[in-house]
Amino acid sequence: MAKLNLNRVAMPRQAPKKRAKNFNEVALGYSLKQAQEEASRCIQCPKRNCVDGCPVEVDIPGFIQAIREGDMPEAVRVLKSKNALPGICGRVCPQETQCEATCSLAKKEAPIAIGRLERFVADWERANMGAAKSPKPPKPTGKKIAVVGSGPAGLTAAAELAKMGHSVTIFEALHVAGGVLMYGIPEFRLPKEIVQAEVDYVASLGVKIELDSVVGKLATLDEILADGYQAVFLGTGAGLPMFMNIEGENLNGIYSANEFLTRVNLMKAYLFPDYDTPVKIGKQVAVIGGGNVAMDSARCALRLGADKVYIVYRRSEAEMPARREEVENAQEEGIEFKLLTNPKKFLGNEQNWVVGMECYEMELGEPDDSGRRRPVVKEGSEFVIDVDEVVVALGTRPNPLIASTTEGLKTTKWGTVVADEATGKTVKDRVWAGGDIVTGAATVISAMGAGKVAAADMDKFLGG
Amino acid sequence: MYKILFKQDLTPQTQLFKMDAPAVAQKARAGQFVVVRIDEKGERIPLTIADWDEKEGTVTIVFMEVGATTARLALLNEGDAIADFVGPLGVPAEIDNFGTVVCVAGGVGAAPVAPVARGLKKAGNKIITILGARSKELLFWEDVLQSTSDRMIVTTDDGSYGRKGVVTEPLKELLESGEKIDRVVAIGPVVMMKFCSLTTLPFGVKTIVSLNPIMVDGTGMCGCCRVAVEGKTKFACVDGPDFDGHKVDWELLAARTRIYLGEEKCAYEEWQKSHPA
């Protein structure tokens, strides 16, 4: 047996000092040579544990083998037969906790860089095969399906259902499709051109996309069901920002991460005044939270020109929910982490602008429900950080709009829609749901997995 | 794309567009708004629905030129189209038979007041309308409001038309006259809605205002439009835009509308430089 190669091929990246000043993609992607070198490390083990680690069950050893053999069209075919959005997944999936965690080489701390290879295949297709080709059109079933929301769950469900021959229409509230992939994740981590290319691919499968369509305000869910649609998939995500409800939170200069990122990513405020939407450019910016959205916000603020950007997080680095890679990227770029720190109130000036943030020092106590050690306030530890802009990135909840305008949809006290985990079926007749609207804010790939599961069950219901 | 079917200059600074938007027209109710984006580079701005016609499939918006976006919008003509027209958003105005309702319209507020007054009239209310503007040339829709009013009072700040003064003066006189006023609806600039609310407060007459903070998506996603009502944070886009004027934190609202004053000024000046009158 050949000796195991434990040298993961590093991802070429823009240098930290340079990238902190631009919105171009940080990770530059493998060359063909690098991809083939990395692919050749795969031992093609019979157990295929990596596939079990993938929520959409991509034939990972299959596409890696094709890269190794230099048969890129085959790699594209294998990958896209299970994943309609590989350029997105290759960039933003937490592979380290999924396929790469179950890779046989993970035990040797050198799992195959599956995400980087996935990205390579998707980028190769875009560069070399022109517009993504849709597979041979299936026989139409004559069944009409509505998908509400065009984020990762909705796009995946729509693509799957279209491939089964159903007539699918996506209703999207915003002026572009892609949901959080467009408004939330920044250009430097997920270029919008790539999202658009993958949305275009879904459209090329025959999926109709109705933009500017706020379901619940235009047609309600019940009206859609009465209007010739046999089934509906709800993938509206978790788009309602949470605030802390502490003093001074409505001061000027305090944003929800949703607003800040929407201005920057969707509305392209970093190009103001060429684009019309402005965003406040702070000198000293505090981002509150420890997830990927917090890292994205902090790194955007830095790129907009802030002198100093802080991540303020109430636990320690070990408990941060953000991907390790994103934490490291942020640190390399010069973001300062104020850990075990929690805001008590915001201080404002006479013009209602935020000028400071009074914080507590925290310490870790006993583990809480999440299994992470609970942060406890150190009494009398208050101190003030001078800031002129704050981004609150403490999570989101589902928007209540659809649930509140629909009869018979069951929701939890967190506003999530109740759906069967194995099928995505809600308690309401002919309605399925998946992604963040069911789980609360989670990952792109888990939403895609849910979209796929629901599509299969919907197809079964429709007699497929 | 959404086509402009009809354009009318209501005042030198105020335009009316009748938009081809059948889906929105089917669902529109008084008090709701739309979010408009001109083109790829445009910002999303909220505009209150001034009228709609289900059969025709049209929705009417009225806007005043106050910055770069409204200036760009004003340059468009019949037959032109805009990229996005999203709605109807927000909670519709509460329409019921309250008794006697005073509808106060300040400046461009005449447009959103009109469908509310019409709805209230149809529901059986006696409607007293106070229409105010800075001067005669900025007044519009006196006839429209007249048609749904039992009584009509017009004021201008400079006395160039109607009664000289601001809308709160006749409002106060009505409240003091002893006539039973069951509700006041006030729509217009922040400062006008604030003073209408302060005027009615001592009389204990419920006063509904339509708030117009800065918005981005208009569907509850961003929280840009947060306002404080009775000390609680509300999102004007989904919890409003109508609120009880006696409970609104007016200072906060006024401050938050100034967040981008510098950027707005810069964009407007740039635009004016490239479009000399």
XYZ file of N, CA and C in Angstrom, chain A residues 195-427:
699
model
N -22.993 33.144 -6.780
C -24.365 32.860 -6.359
C -25.292 33.010 -7.568
N -25.095 34.100 -8.315
C -25.965 34.351 -9.464
C -25.850 33.221 -10.489
N -24.627 32.736 -10.723
C -24.437 31.653 -11.689
C -25.196 30.401 -11.237
N -25.195 30.141 -9.920
C -25.872 28.930 -9.444
C -27.387 29.121 -9.417
N -27.836 30.367 -9.159
C -29.270 30.670 -9.283
C -29.697 30.490 -10.742
N -28.857 30.972 -11.660
C -29.163 30.838 -13.096
C -29.250 29.364 -13.498
N -28.388 28.548 -12.890
C -28.433 27.110 -13.173
C -29.784 26.532 -12.742
N -30.236 26.917 -11.539
C -31.532 26.426 -11.052
C -32.644 26.879 -12.008
N -32.546 28.135 -12.460
C -33.550 28.640 -13.411
C -33.492 27.850 -14.724
N -32.277 27.445 -15.121
C -32.127 26.710 -16.385
C -32.776 25.332 -16.320
N -33.050 24.861 -15.109
C -33.752 23.584 -14.953
C -35.251 23.745 -15.198
N -35.676 24.998 -15.440
C -37.089 25.251 -15.704
C -37.815 25.896 -14.538
N -37.066 26.240 -13.485
C -37.690 26.857 -12.313
C -37.980 28.328 -12.603
N -39.225 28.746 -12.348
C -39.583 30.168 -12.521
C -39.279 30.893 -11.214
N -38.698 32.073 -11.305
C -38.401 32.820 -10.081
C -39.138 34.154 -10.121
N -40.080 34.330 -9.191
C -40.846 35.575 -9.094
C -40.224 36.426 -8.002
N -39.545 37.510 -8.394
C -38.914 38.396 -7.413
C -39.950 39.386 -6.871
N -39.548 40.160 -5.881
C -40.412 41.216 -5.313
C -41.758 40.663 -4.841
N -41.801 39.389 -4.472
C -43.075 38.765 -4.117
C -43.085 38.363 -2.653
N -43.719 39.178 -1.849
C -43.762 38.918 -0.411
C -44.992 38.066 -0.103
N -44.775 36.767 0.039
C -45.898 35.874 0.330
C -46.441 36.218 1.722
N -47.759 36.319 1.801
C -48.383 36.766 3.052
C -48.873 38.197 2.906
N -48.214 38.949 2.011
C -48.649 40.323 1.731
C -49.292 40.376 0.350
N -48.636 39.767 -0.637
C -49.311 39.553 -1.926
C -50.224 38.353 -1.689
N -50.061 37.257 -2.403
C -50.885 36.089 -2.093
C -50.470 35.513 -0.737
N -51.432 34.977 -0.003
C -51.090 34.242 1.205
C -50.797 32.798 0.800
N -50.257 32.042 1.752
C -49.961 30.639 1.492
C -51.238 29.883 1.071
N -52.339 30.174 1.768
C -53.597 29.488 1.452
C -54.094 29.856 0.059
N -53.877 31.099 -0.323
C -54.291 31.507 -1.676
C -53.445 30.810 -2.748
N -52.166 30.610 -2.451
C -51.295 29.894 -3.393
C -51.788 28.452 -3.549
N -52.128 27.827 -2.418
C -52.617 26.446 -2.456
C -53.940 26.339 -3.212
N -54.726 27.421 -3.151
C -56.025 27.405 -3.833
C -55.886 27.782 -5.303
N -54.683 28.224 -5.689
C -54.488 28.769 -7.032
C -53.787 27.771 -7.964
N -54.041 26.500 -7.759
C -53.513 25.518 -8.703
C -52.175 24.910 -8.320
N -51.615 25.335 -7.208
C -50.370 24.704 -6.750
C -50.726 23.495 -5.881
N -50.158 22.336 -6.213
C -50.512 21.125 -5.464
C -49.769 21.034 -4.130
N -48.608 21.664 -4.059
C -47.822 21.588 -2.823
C -46.942 22.824 -2.714
N -46.574 23.130 -1.461
C -45.732 24.305 -1.206
C -44.556 23.905 -0.330
N -43.365 24.405 -0.680
C -42.210 24.272 0.211
C -41.883 25.651 0.767
N -41.812 25.718 2.096
C -41.500 26.976 2.778
C -40.030 26.987 3.160
N -39.291 27.895 2.582
C -37.868 28.006 2.928
C -37.516 29.459 3.113
N -38.223 30.102 4.023
C -38.061 31.552 4.170
C -36.989 31.927 5.179
N -36.330 30.914 5.747
C -35.170 31.212 6.577
C -35.488 31.858 7.909
N -34.442 32.405 8.500
C -34.573 33.101 9.781
C -34.070 34.509 9.552
N -34.984 35.394 9.195
C -34.541 36.719 8.770
C -34.853 37.839 9.730
N -35.331 37.519 10.919
C -35.732 38.576 11.853
C -34.612 38.774 12.870
N -33.982 39.944 12.876
C -32.819 40.106 13.757
C -33.203 40.208 15.236
N -32.355 39.653 16.083
C -32.592 39.759 17.518
C -31.721 40.882 18.089
N -32.309 41.640 18.979
C -31.556 42.667 19.700
C -31.459 42.251 21.157
N -30.690 43.022 21.956
C -30.481 42.610 23.349
C -31.495 43.223 24.306
N -32.231 44.238 23.817
C -33.143 44.978 24.676
C -32.425 45.597 25.860
N -31.290 46.238 25.582
C -30.607 46.970 26.641
C -30.630 48.461 26.320
N -30.312 49.255 27.329
C -30.398 50.706 27.199
C -29.556 51.221 26.024
N -30.145 52.104 25.255
C -29.397 52.788 24.199
C -29.294 52.034 22.886
N -30.043 50.934 22.763
C -29.871 50.091 21.578
C -30.378 50.732 20.285
N -31.230 51.764 20.421
C -31.754 52.413 19.214
C -30.972 53.670 18.842
N -29.814 53.865 19.469
C -28.983 55.013 19.107
C -28.558 54.914 17.649
N -28.322 56.069 17.046
C -27.813 56.068 15.670
C -26.433 55.417 15.657
N -26.184 54.624 14.631
C -24.879 53.956 14.537
C -24.918 52.535 15.049
N -26.066 52.110 15.598
C -26.189 50.718 16.043
C -27.046 49.959 15.022
N -26.433 48.968 14.427
C -27.082 48.184 13.380
C -27.350 46.766 13.867
N -28.375 46.147 13.310
C -28.426 44.685 13.366
C -27.445 44.213 12.296
N -26.893 43.020 12.471
C -25.993 42.487 11.443
C -26.742 42.356 10.120
N -28.019 41.996 10.194
C -28.819 41.883 8.966
C -28.830 43.189 8.189
N -29.058 44.292 8.904
C -29.104 45.577 8.202
C -27.729 45.937 7.644
N -26.728 45.801 8.494
C -25.371 46.181 8.083
C -24.934 45.370 6.864
N -25.120 44.049 6.940
C -24.693 43.185 5.833
C -25.563 43.383 4.591
N -26.867 43.630 4.786
C -27.742 43.869 3.641
C -27.315 45.135 2.906
N -27.035 46.180 3.672
C -26.563 47.414 3.032
C -25.280 47.151 2.246
N -24.353 46.446 2.882
C -23.045 46.251 2.249
C -23.125 45.251 1.081
N -23.743 44.098 1.317
C -23.701 43.029 0.308
C -24.768 43.166 -0.767
N -26.021 43.252 -0.315
C -27.125 43.281 -1.284
C -27.183 44.631 -2.001
N -27.057 45.705 -1.223
C -27.231 47.039 -1.799
C -25.903 47.653 -2.246
N -24.810 46.947 -1.983
C -23.469 47.383 -2.397
C -23.094 48.783 -1.883
N -23.339 48.990 -0.598
C -23.042 50.297 -0.009
C -21.548 50.582 0.002
N -20.714 49.552 -0.155
C -19.273 49.821 -0.193
C -18.891 50.542 -1.476
N -19.830 50.612 -2.409
C -19.580 51.349 -3.652
C -20.307 52.701 -3.665
N -20.879 53.133 -2.521
C -21.517 54.445 -2.428
C -20.467 55.512 -2.717
N -20.745 56.582 -3.454
C -22.053 56.981 -3.988
C -22.363 56.464 -5.394
N -21.512 55.596 -5.954
C -21.868 55.047 -7.268
C -23.167 54.241 -7.149
N -23.271 53.475 -6.091
C -24.548 52.862 -5.737
C -25.201 53.787 -4.713
N -26.545 53.821 -4.716
C -27.235 54.856 -3.935
C -27.337 54.585 -2.441
N -27.182 53.342 -2.011
C -27.433 53.021 -0.599
C -26.189 53.306 0.241
N -26.320 54.145 1.264
C -25.157 54.433 2.105
C -25.041 53.464 3.282
N -23.877 53.417 3.875
C -23.713 52.736 5.153
C -22.760 53.593 5.962
N -22.985 53.643 7.253
C -22.121 54.439 8.121
C -20.740 53.784 8.192
N -19.706 54.592 8.008
C -18.357 54.058 8.113
C -17.770 54.508 9.442
N -17.723 53.590 10.383
C -17.278 53.928 11.726
C -15.760 53.954 11.811
N -15.254 54.671 12.825
C -13.810 54.642 13.079
C -13.501 53.498 14.040
N -14.344 53.390 15.069
C -14.161 52.313 16.048
C -15.457 51.524 16.121
N -15.389 50.326 15.624
C -16.600 49.531 15.451
C -16.564 48.317 16.372
N -17.643 48.097 17.095
C -17.753 46.875 17.898
C -18.811 45.979 17.275
N -18.461 44.722 17.073
C -19.428 43.745 16.580
C -19.697 42.787 17.728
N -20.958 42.645 18.088
C -21.305 41.823 19.242
C -21.769 40.453 18.768
N -21.060 39.417 19.201
C -21.417 38.057 18.816
C -20.182 37.270 18.434
N -20.329 35.953 18.336
C -19.169 35.100 18.059
C -19.401 34.094 16.945
N -20.398 34.355 16.114
C -20.687 33.424 15.018
C -20.105 33.908 13.701
N -20.397 33.170 12.633
C -19.905 33.559 11.308
C -20.407 34.932 10.892
N -21.656 35.236 11.280
C -22.231 36.527 10.904
C -21.468 37.662 11.588
N -21.039 37.433 12.817
C -20.238 38.439 13.523
C -18.898 38.632 12.813
N -18.257 37.512 12.433
C -16.968 37.615 11.722
C -17.156 38.370 10.401
N -18.218 38.027 9.675
C -18.488 38.697 8.394
C -18.672 40.198 8.601
N -19.442 40.560 9.635
C -19.709 41.975 9.890
C -18.423 42.706 10.230
N -17.616 42.104 11.102
C -16.375 42.744 11.536
C -15.448 42.950 10.347
N -15.348 41.948 9.510
C -14.427 42.031 8.374
C -14.939 43.015 7.321
N -16.266 43.153 7.210
C -16.820 44.190 6.321
C -16.478 45.580 6.859
N -16.673 45.774 8.159
C -16.407 47.092 8.765
C -14.952 47.495 8.530
N -14.062 46.527 8.661
C -12.639 46.781 8.436
C -12.398 47.208 6.985
N -12.998 46.496 6.070
C -12.813 46.791 4.645
C -13.427 48.117 4.244
N -14.466 48.543 4.982
C -15.073 49.841 4.681
C -14.163 50.983 5.124
N -13.184 50.666 6.002
C -12.232 51.695 6.386
C -12.173 52.027 7.866
N -12.722 51.172 8.715
C -12.654 51.434 10.151
C -11.202 51.362 10.638
N -10.868 52.204 11.629
C -9.518 52.155 12.190
C -9.359 50.939 13.091
N -10.440 50.646 13.813
C -10.346 49.600 14.840
C -11.654 48.824 14.838
N -11.572 47.525 14.778
C -12.797 46.723 14.839
C -12.647 45.679 15.940
N -13.637 45.632 16.819
C -13.636 44.658 17.912
C -14.715 43.605 17.687
N -14.392 42.384 18.041
C -15.419 41.362 18.233
C -15.636 41.299 19.743
N -16.873 41.512 20.163
C -17.183 41.463 21.587
C -18.040 40.215 21.822
N -17.494 39.290 22.603
C -18.166 37.996 22.767
C -18.164 37.614 24.242
N -19.297 37.111 24.704
C -19.445 36.911 26.151
C -18.795 35.634 26.668
N -18.436 34.719 25.763
C -17.755 33.514 26.219
C -16.297 33.591 25.787
N -15.580 32.460 25.812
C -14.182 32.492 25.389
C -14.078 31.970 23.957
N -12.888 32.024 23.400
C -12.726 31.668 21.995
C -13.156 30.223 21.720
N -12.947 29.343 22.700
C -13.270 27.927 22.511
C -14.758 27.711 22.252
N -15.607 28.604 22.789
C -17.057 28.416 22.644
C -17.619 29.111 21.412
N -16.761 29.834 20.674
C -17.277 30.603 19.527
C -17.920 29.692 18.488
N -19.147 30.009 18.058
C -19.769 29.169 17.040
C -19.224 29.381 15.618
N -18.454 30.416 15.397
C -17.935 30.676 14.044
C -16.974 29.578 13.614
N -16.850 29.423 12.292
C -15.866 28.473 11.765
C -14.482 28.940 12.179
N -13.651 27.971 12.553
C -12.271 28.225 12.961
C -11.543 29.096 11.914
N -11.718 28.696 10.653
C -11.065 29.382 9.543
C -11.429 30.871 9.486
N -12.695 31.168 9.774
C -13.142 32.567 9.701
C -12.615 33.363 10.890
N -12.527 32.705 12.052
C -11.950 33.367 13.229
C -10.489 33.710 12.937
N -9.779 32.759 12.366
C -8.361 32.990 12.046
C -8.197 34.085 10.989
N -9.058 34.041 9.971
C -9.008 35.098 8.952
C -9.193 36.466 9.590
N -10.179 36.565 10.477
C -10.477 37.843 11.132
C -9.283 38.298 11.976
N -8.708 37.361 12.710
C -7.561 37.713 13.566
C -6.370 38.169 12.725
N -6.110 37.452 11.652
C -5.001 37.828 10.764
C -5.167 39.226 10.194
N -6.437 39.586 9.947
C -6.690 40.889 9.330
C -6.598 42.021 10.347
N -6.496 41.668 11.622
C -6.293 42.694 12.642
C -7.519 43.024 13.474
N -8.531 42.175 13.416
C -9.714 42.391 14.260
C -9.342 42.020 15.695
N -9.716 42.877 16.621
C -9.351 42.624 18.019
C -10.495 41.912 18.734
N -10.179 40.819 19.391
C -11.209 40.041 20.072
C -11.273 40.448 21.540
N -12.452 40.925 21.944
C -12.669 41.206 23.358
C -13.565 40.089 23.874
N -12.922 39.072 24.426
C -13.649 37.884 24.853
C -14.107 38.038 26.297
N -15.036 37.173 26.706
C -15.589 37.227 28.059
C -16.006 38.657 28.396
N -16.666 39.268 27.424
C -17.101 40.657 27.553
C -18.536 40.745 27.060
N -19.382 41.415 27.819
C -20.783 41.496 27.424
C -21.311 42.914 27.634
N -21.989 43.484 26.650
C -22.481 44.855 26.803
C -23.548 44.964 27.890
N -23.471 46.060 28.635
C -24.497 46.345 29.642
C -25.430 47.419 29.104
N -24.853 48.460 28.519
C -25.670 49.494 27.862
C -24.825 50.288 26.887
N -25.533 51.006 26.005
C -24.846 51.848 25.029
C -24.947 53.301 25.473
N -23.872 54.034 25.239
C -23.847 55.441 25.632
C -23.952 56.301 24.382
N -24.773 57.370 24.451
C -24.975 58.209 23.278
C -24.627 59.661 23.549
N -24.481 60.425 22.470
C -24.265 61.866 22.623
C -25.591 62.600 22.402
N -25.529 63.923 22.350
C -26.768 64.702 22.256
C -27.472 64.522 20.916
N -26.716 64.128 19.906
C -27.347 63.907 18.595
C -27.848 62.467 18.449
N -27.899 61.746 19.539
C -28.397 60.367 19.542
C -27.423 59.390 18.881
N -26.147 59.790 18.694
C -25.182 58.857 18.109
C -24.481 58.074 19.208
N -24.216 56.823 18.941
C -23.514 56.002 19.913
C -22.069 56.487 20.028
N -21.580 56.612 21.282
C -20.186 57.024 21.501
C -19.432 56.022 22.368
N -20.162 55.119 22.991
C -19.480 54.159 23.848
C -20.368 52.994 24.209
N -19.732 51.990 24.754
C -20.461 50.790 25.129
C -19.944 50.370 26.497
N -20.842 50.356 27.465
C -20.430 49.913 28.793
C -20.574 48.399 28.850
N -19.500 47.734 29.251
C -19.491 46.269 29.233
C -19.184 45.690 30.607
N -19.609 44.466 30.806
C -19.204 43.662 31.957
C -18.081 42.721 31.539
N -17.192 42.433 32.447
C -16.321 41.272 32.254
C -17.118 40.044 32.673
N -16.885 38.953 31.988
C -17.620 37.727 32.279
C -16.636 36.635 32.702
N -17.160 35.617 33.398
C -16.349 34.416 33.615
C -17.214 33.198 33.314
N -16.575 32.072 33.051
C -17.339 30.894 32.667
C -17.730 30.079 33.888
N -19.025 29.747 33.935
C -19.515 28.929 35.037
C -19.769 27.501 34.584
N -20.841 26.918 35.110
C -21.189 25.536 34.768
C -21.737 25.472 33.339
N -21.637 24.291 32.697
C -22.199 24.158 31.347
C -23.712 24.399 31.342
N -24.210 25.026 30.266
C -25.651 25.257 30.120
C -26.262 24.211 29.185
N -27.499 24.463 28.757
C -28.213 23.505 27.892
C -27.440 23.173 26.615
N -26.675 24.151 26.109
C -25.958 23.920 24.853
C -24.680 23.123 25.095
N -24.375 22.836 26.362
C -23.171 22.076 26.680
C -21.948 22.970 26.825
N -22.134 24.271 26.473
C -21.015 25.195 26.616
C -21.076 25.824 28.005
N -19.891 26.171 28.548
C -19.883 26.763 29.895
C -20.571 28.121 29.854
N -21.441 28.322 30.829
C -22.291 29.509 30.833
C -21.515 30.736 31.304
N -21.618 31.848 30.564
C -20.926 33.056 31.004
C -21.680 33.734 32.154
N -20.932 34.131 33.175
C -21.531 34.760 34.347
C -20.889 36.139 34.529
N -21.718 37.119 34.869
C -21.225 38.495 35.057
C -20.308 38.580 36.282
N -19.150 39.239 36.088
C -18.306 39.565 37.244
C -18.820 40.876 37.814
N -19.396 40.827 38.993
C -20.002 42.039 39.560
C -18.943 43.131 39.734
N -19.347 44.357 39.414
C -18.443 45.500 39.607
C -17.333 45.598 38.581
N -17.453 44.842 37.494
C -16.358 44.814 36.512
C -16.585 45.771 35.348
N -17.621 46.622 35.414
C -17.993 47.445 34.265
C -16.833 48.308 33.766
N -16.729 48.380 32.448
C -15.767 49.290 31.825
C -16.354 49.757 30.494
N -15.801 50.838 29.948
C -16.377 51.432 28.740
C -15.426 51.274 27.557
N -15.959 50.838 26.430
C -15.196 50.822 25.179
C -15.718 51.991 24.341
N -14.806 52.827 23.826
C -15.233 53.917 22.947
C -15.544 53.339 21.577
N -16.747 53.593 21.099
C -17.116 53.119 19.760
C -17.984 54.184 19.093
N -17.972 54.229 17.771
C -18.925 55.103 17.077
C -19.815 54.304 16.131
N -19.681 53.006 16.188
C -20.579 52.149 15.413
C -20.606 50.780 16.083
N -21.794 50.185 16.088
C -21.964 48.861 16.704
C -22.797 47.998 15.758
N -22.405 46.740 15.638
C -23.212 45.799 14.863
C -23.606 44.662 15.809
N -24.898 44.453 15.937
C -25.395 43.414 16.834
C -25.611 42.137 16.017
N -24.781 41.129 16.289
C -24.848 39.870 15.511
C -25.125 38.731 16.483
N -26.322 38.766 17.059
C -26.652 37.788 18.099
C -27.678 36.772 17.635
N -27.820 36.664 16.338
C -28.726 35.639 15.838
C -30.006 36.217 15.289
N -30.756 35.340 14.637
C -31.994 35.743 13.985
C -33.066 34.699 14.254
N -34.290 35.115 14.061
C -35.426 34.203 14.186
C -36.230 34.247 12.895
N -37.088 33.242 12.679
C -37.926 33.303 11.482
C -38.841 34.527 11.502
N -39.043 35.103 10.336
C -39.994 36.190 10.175
C -41.401 35.627 10.379
N -42.206 36.262 11.232
C -43.534 35.696 11.530
C -44.571 35.909 10.432
N -44.188 36.620 9.375
C -45.181 37.032 8.369
C -46.024 35.882 7.823
N -45.386 34.797 7.408
C -46.158 33.722 6.783
C -46.963 32.941 7.818
N -46.302 32.599 8.926
C -47.023 31.843 9.952
C -48.248 32.617 10.436
N -48.119 33.952 10.523
C -49.222 34.744 11.071
C -50.341 34.959 10.048
N -50.073 34.671 8.771
C -51.128 34.861 7.773
C -51.607 33.529 7.191
N -51.243 32.414 7.868
C -51.605 31.103 7.359
C -52.360 30.317 8.424
N -53.461 29.721 8.016
C -54.235 28.876 8.929
C -53.526 27.532 9.126
N -53.433 27.100 10.388
C -53.060 25.713 10.637
C -51.592 25.362 10.482
N -50.714 26.376 10.540
C -49.285 26.079 10.506
C -48.801 26.121 11.955
N -48.167 25.053 12.419
C -47.769 25.016 13.834
C -46.369 25.624 14.007
N -46.240 26.517 14.970
C -44.922 27.113 15.225
C -44.526 26.904 16.688
N -43.221 27.008 16.963
C -42.725 26.888 18.325
C -42.663 28.274 18.968
N -42.287 28.307 20.243
C -42.201 29.617 20.900
C -41.060 30.460 20.340
N -40.158 29.843 19.594
C -39.082 30.617 18.950
C -39.498 31.091 17.565
N -40.738 30.764 17.195
C -41.231 31.218 15.892
C -40.867 30.294 14.752
N -40.186 29.178 15.056
C -39.846 28.249 13.976
C -41.077 27.408 13.637
N -41.128 26.955 12.386
C -42.257 26.147 11.929
C -41.962 24.678 12.249
N -42.953 24.000 12.794
C -42.771 22.592 13.148
C -42.884 21.737 11.889
N -41.854 20.933 11.643
C -41.861 20.038 10.479
C -41.150 18.746 10.846
N -41.587 17.641 10.240
C -40.975 16.336 10.469
C -39.540 16.348 9.935
N -38.606 15.964 10.786
C -37.195 16.037 10.402
C -36.873 15.128 9.222
N -37.560 13.991 9.157
C -37.237 13.005 8.123
C -37.859 13.336 6.769
N -38.905 14.186 6.775
C -39.611 14.451 5.516
C -39.815 15.935 5.227
N -39.670 16.772 6.237
C -39.941 18.196 6.048
C -41.421 18.546 6.053
N -42.269 17.553 6.273
C -43.721 17.800 6.227
C -44.154 18.588 7.465
N -44.944 19.640 7.232
C -45.517 20.382 8.358
C -46.852 19.744 8.718
N -47.502 20.254 9.764
C -48.807 19.690 10.137
C -49.894 20.166 9.181
